[in-house]
Amino acid sequence: MSSILIFCRDCGKQVPSSETRDGLCLDCRVRRSVADLRSEHARLWRKRERYRSQNANVQQIGRQIARVEDRMGQRIKEMVSNDRQATDLLRRELEAARGQRYTIKGV
Ligand SMILES: [Zn+2]
């Protein structure tokens, strides 16, 4: 099986055609597949910060955030058969999701 290199049409990275679907590399497919969960995560995260600043109970929101993170993990596992790769991708998505609050905060 020969594999040619193609450019991902989203991030422009060069990847083996065997790793692409619809012209997208795995990274971009993962990012797209969890995009809705990412915004849900960001919404809950901001809510928790708001509650916390009012000294309100944030336990329930914490559980909701954990559930969203679980769902992100499940989706990524469905796309990525390699366990270690799936874990790496999830960690990166979570870091990005948790970091998102800094760019949204103060708007
Ligand atoms: Zn890409």
CSV table of N, CA and C and ligand atoms in Angstrom, one decimal:
chain,number,residue,atom,x,y,z
A,1,MET,N,0.9,-1.2,0.0
A,1,MET,CA,0.0,0.0,0.0
A,1,MET,C,0.9,1.2,0.0
A,2,SER,N,0.8,2.0,-1.0
A,2,SER,CA,1.6,3.2,-1.1
A,2,SER,C,0.8,4.4,-0.6
A,3,SER,N,1.4,5.3,0.1
A,3,SER,CA,0.7,6.4,0.6
A,3,SER,C,1.4,7.7,0.2
A,4,ILE,N,0.6,8.6,-0.4
A,4,ILE,CA,1.2,9.8,-0.9
A,4,ILE,C,0.9,10.9,0.2
A,5,LEU,N,1.7,11.9,0.1
A,5,LEU,CA,1.5,13.0,1.1
A,5,LEU,C,0.6,14.1,0.5
A,6,ILE,N,-0.4,14.5,1.3
A,6,ILE,CA,-1.2,15.6,0.8
A,6,ILE,C,-1.3,16.7,1.8
A,7,PHE,N,-1.7,17.8,1.4
A,7,PHE,CA,-1.9,18.9,2.4
A,7,PHE,C,-3.3,18.9,3.0
A,8,CYS,N,-3.3,19.0,4.3
A,8,CYS,CA,-4.6,19.1,5.0
A,8,CYS,C,-5.3,20.4,4.5
A,9,ARG,N,-6.5,20.3,4.1
A,9,ARG,CA,-7.2,21.5,3.6
A,9,ARG,C,-7.6,22.5,4.7
A,10,ASP,N,-7.4,22.1,6.0
A,10,ASP,CA,-7.7,23.0,7.0
A,10,ASP,C,-6.5,23.7,7.6
A,11,CYS,N,-5.5,22.9,8.1
A,11,CYS,CA,-4.3,23.4,8.8
A,11,CYS,C,-3.2,23.5,7.8
A,12,GLY,N,-3.2,22.9,6.6
A,12,GLY,CA,-2.2,23.0,5.7
A,12,GLY,C,-1.0,22.1,5.9
A,13,LYS,N,-1.1,21.3,7.0
A,13,LYS,CA,0.0,20.4,7.3
A,13,LYS,C,0.1,19.2,6.2
A,14,GLN,N,1.3,18.8,6.0
A,14,GLN,CA,1.4,17.7,5.0
A,14,GLN,C,1.3,16.3,5.8
A,15,VAL,N,0.4,15.5,5.3
A,15,VAL,CA,0.1,14.3,6.0
A,15,VAL,C,-0.1,13.1,5.0
A,16,PRO,N,0.2,11.9,5.4
A,16,PRO,CA,0.0,10.8,4.5
A,16,PRO,C,-1.5,10.7,4.1
A,17,SER,N,-1.8,10.4,2.9
A,17,SER,CA,-3.2,10.4,2.5
A,17,SER,C,-4.0,9.3,3.2
A,18,SER,N,-3.3,8.3,3.7
A,18,SER,CA,-3.9,7.2,4.5
A,18,SER,C,-4.5,7.7,5.8
A,19,GLU,N,-3.9,8.8,6.3
A,19,GLU,CA,-4.4,9.4,7.6
A,19,GLU,C,-5.4,10.5,7.4
A,20,THR,N,-5.8,10.7,6.2
A,20,THR,CA,-6.8,11.8,6.0
A,20,THR,C,-8.1,11.3,5.6
A,21,ARG,N,-9.2,12.1,5.9
A,21,ARG,CA,-10.5,11.8,5.4
A,21,ARG,C,-11.1,13.1,4.9
A,22,ASP,N,-11.6,13.1,3.7
A,22,ASP,CA,-12.2,14.3,3.2
A,22,ASP,C,-11.1,15.5,3.1
A,23,GLY,N,-9.8,15.1,3.0
A,23,GLY,CA,-8.8,16.1,2.9
A,23,GLY,C,-8.4,16.7,4.2
A,24,LEU,N,-8.9,16.1,5.3
A,24,LEU,CA,-8.5,16.6,6.6
A,24,LEU,C,-7.6,15.7,7.4
A,25,CYS,N,-6.6,16.2,8.0
A,25,CYS,CA,-5.8,15.4,8.9
A,25,CYS,C,-6.5,15.0,10.1
A,26,LEU,N,-5.9,14.0,10.8
A,26,LEU,CA,-6.6,13.5,12.0
A,26,LEU,C,-6.8,14.6,13.1
A,27,ASP,N,-5.8,15.5,13.3
A,27,ASP,CA,-5.9,16.6,14.2
A,27,ASP,C,-7.1,17.4,14.0
A,28,CYS,N,-7.3,17.8,12.7
A,28,CYS,CA,-8.4,18.7,12.4
A,28,CYS,C,-9.7,18.0,12.5
A,29,ARG,N,-9.7,16.7,12.1
A,29,ARG,CA,-11.0,16.0,12.3
A,29,ARG,C,-11.4,15.9,13.7
A,30,VAL,N,-10.4,15.6,14.6
A,30,VAL,CA,-10.7,15.6,16.0
A,30,VAL,C,-11.2,16.9,16.5
A,31,ARG,N,-10.5,18.0,16.1
A,31,ARG,CA,-10.9,19.3,16.5
A,31,ARG,C,-12.3,19.6,16.1
A,32,ARG,N,-12.7,19.3,14.9
A,32,ARG,CA,-14.0,19.6,14.4
A,32,ARG,C,-15.1,18.7,15.1
A,33,SER,N,-14.7,17.5,15.4
A,33,SER,CA,-15.7,16.6,15.9
A,33,SER,C,-16.1,17.0,17.4
A,34,VAL,N,-15.2,17.7,18.1
A,34,VAL,CA,-15.5,18.0,19.4
A,34,VAL,C,-15.8,19.5,19.6
A,35,ALA,N,-16.0,20.2,18.4
A,35,ALA,CA,-16.1,21.7,18.5
A,35,ALA,C,-17.3,22.1,19.3
A,36,ASP,N,-18.5,21.4,19.2
A,36,ASP,CA,-19.6,21.7,19.9
A,36,ASP,C,-19.4,21.5,21.4
A,37,LEU,N,-18.7,20.4,21.7
A,37,LEU,CA,-18.5,20.1,23.2
A,37,LEU,C,-17.5,21.2,23.7
A,38,ARG,N,-16.6,21.6,22.9
A,38,ARG,CA,-15.6,22.6,23.3
A,38,ARG,C,-16.4,23.9,23.7
A,39,SER,N,-17.4,24.3,22.9
A,39,SER,CA,-18.0,25.6,23.3
A,39,SER,C,-18.9,25.4,24.5
A,40,GLU,N,-19.5,24.2,24.6
A,40,GLU,CA,-20.3,23.8,25.8
A,40,GLU,C,-19.3,23.9,27.1
A,41,HIS,N,-18.2,23.4,26.9
A,41,HIS,CA,-17.2,23.3,28.0
A,41,HIS,C,-16.8,24.8,28.4
A,42,ALA,N,-16.6,25.6,27.4
A,42,ALA,CA,-16.2,27.0,27.7
A,42,ALA,C,-17.3,27.7,28.4
A,43,ARG,N,-18.6,27.4,27.9
A,43,ARG,CA,-19.7,28.1,28.6
A,43,ARG,C,-19.8,27.7,30.0
A,44,LEU,N,-19.7,26.4,30.3
A,44,LEU,CA,-19.8,26.0,31.7
A,44,LEU,C,-18.6,26.5,32.6
A,45,TRP,N,-17.5,26.6,31.9
A,45,TRP,CA,-16.3,27.1,32.6
A,45,TRP,C,-16.5,28.5,33.0
A,46,ARG,N,-17.0,29.3,32.1
A,46,ARG,CA,-17.2,30.8,32.4
A,46,ARG,C,-18.3,30.9,33.5
A,47,LYS,N,-19.3,30.0,33.5
A,47,LYS,CA,-20.4,30.0,34.5
A,47,LYS,C,-19.8,29.7,35.8
A,48,ARG,N,-18.9,28.7,35.8
A,48,ARG,CA,-18.3,28.4,37.1
A,48,ARG,C,-17.5,29.5,37.7
A,49,GLU,N,-16.7,30.2,36.8
A,49,GLU,CA,-15.9,31.3,37.3
A,49,GLU,C,-16.8,32.4,37.9
A,50,ARG,N,-17.9,32.6,37.2
A,50,ARG,CA,-18.9,33.6,37.7
A,50,ARG,C,-19.4,33.3,39.0
A,51,TYR,N,-19.9,32.0,39.1
A,51,TYR,CA,-20.4,31.5,40.4
A,51,TYR,C,-19.4,31.6,41.5
A,52,ARG,N,-18.2,31.2,41.2
A,52,ARG,CA,-17.1,31.2,42.2
A,52,ARG,C,-16.9,32.6,42.7
A,53,SER,N,-16.9,33.6,41.8
A,53,SER,CA,-16.7,35.0,42.3
A,53,SER,C,-17.8,35.5,43.1
A,54,GLN,N,-19.0,34.8,43.1
A,54,GLN,CA,-20.1,35.2,43.9
A,54,GLN,C,-20.2,34.3,45.1
A,55,ASN,N,-19.1,33.4,45.3
A,55,ASN,CA,-19.1,32.4,46.4
A,55,ASN,C,-20.3,31.5,46.4
A,56,ALA,N,-20.8,31.2,45.2
A,56,ALA,CA,-21.9,30.2,45.1
A,56,ALA,C,-21.3,28.8,45.0
A,57,ASN,N,-22.2,27.9,45.1
A,57,ASN,CA,-21.8,26.5,45.1
A,57,ASN,C,-21.5,26.0,43.6
A,58,VAL,N,-20.3,25.6,43.4
A,58,VAL,CA,-19.9,25.3,42.0
A,58,VAL,C,-19.7,23.8,41.8
A,59,GLN,N,-20.1,23.0,42.8
A,59,GLN,CA,-19.9,21.6,42.7
A,59,GLN,C,-20.7,21.0,41.5
A,60,GLN,N,-21.9,21.4,41.3
A,60,GLN,CA,-22.7,20.8,40.2
A,60,GLN,C,-22.1,21.2,38.9
A,61,ILE,N,-21.7,22.4,38.7
A,61,ILE,CA,-21.1,22.8,37.5
A,61,ILE,C,-19.8,22.0,37.2
A,62,GLY,N,-19.1,21.8,38.3
A,62,GLY,CA,-17.8,21.0,38.1
A,62,GLY,C,-18.2,19.6,37.6
A,63,ARG,N,-19.3,19.0,38.1
A,63,ARG,CA,-19.7,17.7,37.5
A,63,ARG,C,-20.1,17.8,36.1
A,64,GLN,N,-20.8,18.9,35.7
A,64,GLN,CA,-21.2,19.0,34.3
A,64,GLN,C,-20.0,19.2,33.4
A,65,ILE,N,-19.0,19.9,33.9
A,65,ILE,CA,-17.7,20.1,33.1
A,65,ILE,C,-17.1,18.7,32.9
A,66,ALA,N,-17.0,17.9,34.0
A,66,ALA,CA,-16.4,16.6,33.9
A,66,ALA,C,-17.1,15.7,32.9
A,67,ARG,N,-18.4,15.9,32.9
A,67,ARG,CA,-19.2,15.1,31.9
A,67,ARG,C,-18.9,15.4,30.5
A,68,VAL,N,-18.8,16.7,30.2
A,68,VAL,CA,-18.5,17.2,28.9
A,68,VAL,C,-17.1,16.7,28.5
A,69,GLU,N,-16.2,16.7,29.4
A,69,GLU,CA,-14.8,16.2,29.1
A,69,GLU,C,-14.8,14.7,28.8
A,70,ASP,N,-15.7,14.0,29.6
A,70,ASP,CA,-15.8,12.5,29.3
A,70,ASP,C,-16.3,12.3,27.9
A,71,ARG,N,-17.3,13.1,27.5
A,71,ARG,CA,-17.9,12.9,26.1
A,71,ARG,C,-16.9,13.3,25.1
A,72,MET,N,-16.0,14.3,25.3
A,72,MET,CA,-15.0,14.6,24.4
A,72,MET,C,-14.0,13.4,24.2
A,73,GLY,N,-13.7,12.8,25.4
A,73,GLY,CA,-12.8,11.6,25.4
A,73,GLY,C,-13.4,10.5,24.6
A,74,GLN,N,-14.7,10.3,24.8
A,74,GLN,CA,-15.4,9.2,24.0
A,74,GLN,C,-15.4,9.4,22.6
A,75,ARG,N,-15.7,10.6,22.1
A,75,ARG,CA,-15.7,10.9,20.7
A,75,ARG,C,-14.3,10.7,20.1
A,76,ILE,N,-13.3,11.2,20.8
A,76,ILE,CA,-11.9,11.1,20.3
A,76,ILE,C,-11.6,9.6,20.2
A,77,LYS,N,-11.9,8.8,21.2
A,77,LYS,CA,-11.6,7.4,21.2
A,77,LYS,C,-12.3,6.7,20.0
A,78,GLU,N,-13.5,7.1,19.6
A,78,GLU,CA,-14.2,6.5,18.5
A,78,GLU,C,-13.5,6.8,17.2
A,79,MET,N,-12.8,7.9,17.1
A,79,MET,CA,-12.1,8.3,15.9
A,79,MET,C,-10.7,7.7,15.8
A,80,VAL,N,-10.0,7.6,17.0
A,80,VAL,CA,-8.6,7.2,17.0
A,80,VAL,C,-8.5,5.8,17.7
A,81,SER,N,-8.0,4.9,16.9
A,81,SER,CA,-8.0,3.5,17.5
A,81,SER,C,-6.8,3.3,18.4
A,82,ASN,N,-5.7,4.1,18.2
A,82,ASN,CA,-4.5,4.0,19.0
A,82,ASN,C,-4.8,4.7,20.3
A,83,ASP,N,-4.8,4.0,21.4
A,83,ASP,CA,-5.1,4.5,22.7
A,83,ASP,C,-4.2,5.7,23.2
A,84,ARG,N,-2.9,5.5,23.0
A,84,ARG,CA,-2.0,6.6,23.4
A,84,ARG,C,-2.2,7.8,22.6
A,85,GLN,N,-2.5,7.7,21.3
A,85,GLN,CA,-2.7,8.8,20.5
A,85,GLN,C,-4.0,9.5,20.9
A,86,ALA,N,-5.0,8.7,21.2
A,86,ALA,CA,-6.3,9.3,21.7
A,86,ALA,C,-6.1,10.1,22.9
A,87,THR,N,-5.3,9.5,23.9
A,87,THR,CA,-5.1,10.2,25.1
A,87,THR,C,-4.4,11.5,24.9
A,88,ASP,N,-3.4,11.5,24.0
A,88,ASP,CA,-2.7,12.7,23.7
A,88,ASP,C,-3.6,13.8,23.1
A,89,LEU,N,-4.4,13.3,22.2
A,89,LEU,CA,-5.3,14.3,21.5
A,89,LEU,C,-6.3,14.9,22.5
A,90,LEU,N,-6.8,14.0,23.4
A,90,LEU,CA,-7.8,14.5,24.4
A,90,LEU,C,-7.1,15.5,25.3
A,91,ARG,N,-5.9,15.2,25.7
A,91,ARG,CA,-5.2,16.2,26.6
A,91,ARG,C,-5.1,17.5,25.9
A,92,ARG,N,-4.7,17.5,24.6
A,92,ARG,CA,-4.5,18.7,23.9
A,92,ARG,C,-5.9,19.5,23.8
A,93,GLU,N,-6.9,18.7,23.5
A,93,GLU,CA,-8.2,19.4,23.3
A,93,GLU,C,-8.7,20.0,24.7
A,94,LEU,N,-8.4,19.3,25.8
A,94,LEU,CA,-8.8,19.8,27.1
A,94,LEU,C,-8.0,21.0,27.4
A,95,GLU,N,-6.7,21.0,27.1
A,95,GLU,CA,-5.8,22.2,27.4
A,95,GLU,C,-6.3,23.4,26.6
A,96,ALA,N,-6.7,23.1,25.4
A,96,ALA,CA,-7.2,24.2,24.5
A,96,ALA,C,-8.5,24.7,25.1
A,97,ALA,N,-9.4,23.8,25.5
A,97,ALA,CA,-10.7,24.2,26.0
A,97,ALA,C,-10.6,25.0,27.3
A,98,ARG,N,-9.7,24.5,28.2
A,98,ARG,CA,-9.5,25.2,29.5
A,98,ARG,C,-8.8,26.5,29.3
A,99,GLY,N,-8.0,26.6,28.2
A,99,GLY,CA,-7.2,27.8,28.0
A,99,GLY,C,-8.1,28.9,27.3
A,100,GLN,N,-9.2,28.4,26.7
A,100,GLN,CA,-10.1,29.3,25.9
A,100,GLN,C,-10.7,30.4,26.8
A,101,ARG,N,-10.8,30.1,28.1
A,101,ARG,CA,-11.5,31.1,29.0
A,101,ARG,C,-10.7,32.4,29.0
A,102,TYR,N,-9.4,32.3,28.8
A,102,TYR,CA,-8.6,33.5,28.9
A,102,TYR,C,-8.8,34.4,27.8
A,103,THR,N,-9.1,33.8,26.6
A,103,THR,CA,-9.4,34.7,25.5
A,103,THR,C,-10.8,35.2,25.5
A,104,ILE,N,-11.7,34.5,26.2
A,104,ILE,CA,-13.1,34.9,26.1
A,104,ILE,C,-13.4,35.8,27.3
A,105,LYS,N,-12.7,35.6,28.4
A,105,LYS,CA,-12.9,36.4,29.6
A,105,LYS,C,-12.7,37.9,29.4
A,106,GLY,N,-13.6,38.6,29.9
A,106,GLY,CA,-13.4,40.1,29.8
A,106,GLY,C,-14.1,40.7,28.6
A,107,VAL,N,-14.8,39.8,27.9
A,107,VAL,CA,-15.4,40.3,26.7
A,107,VAL,C,-16.7,41.1,27.1
B,1,ZN,ZN,-5.2,19.5,9.5
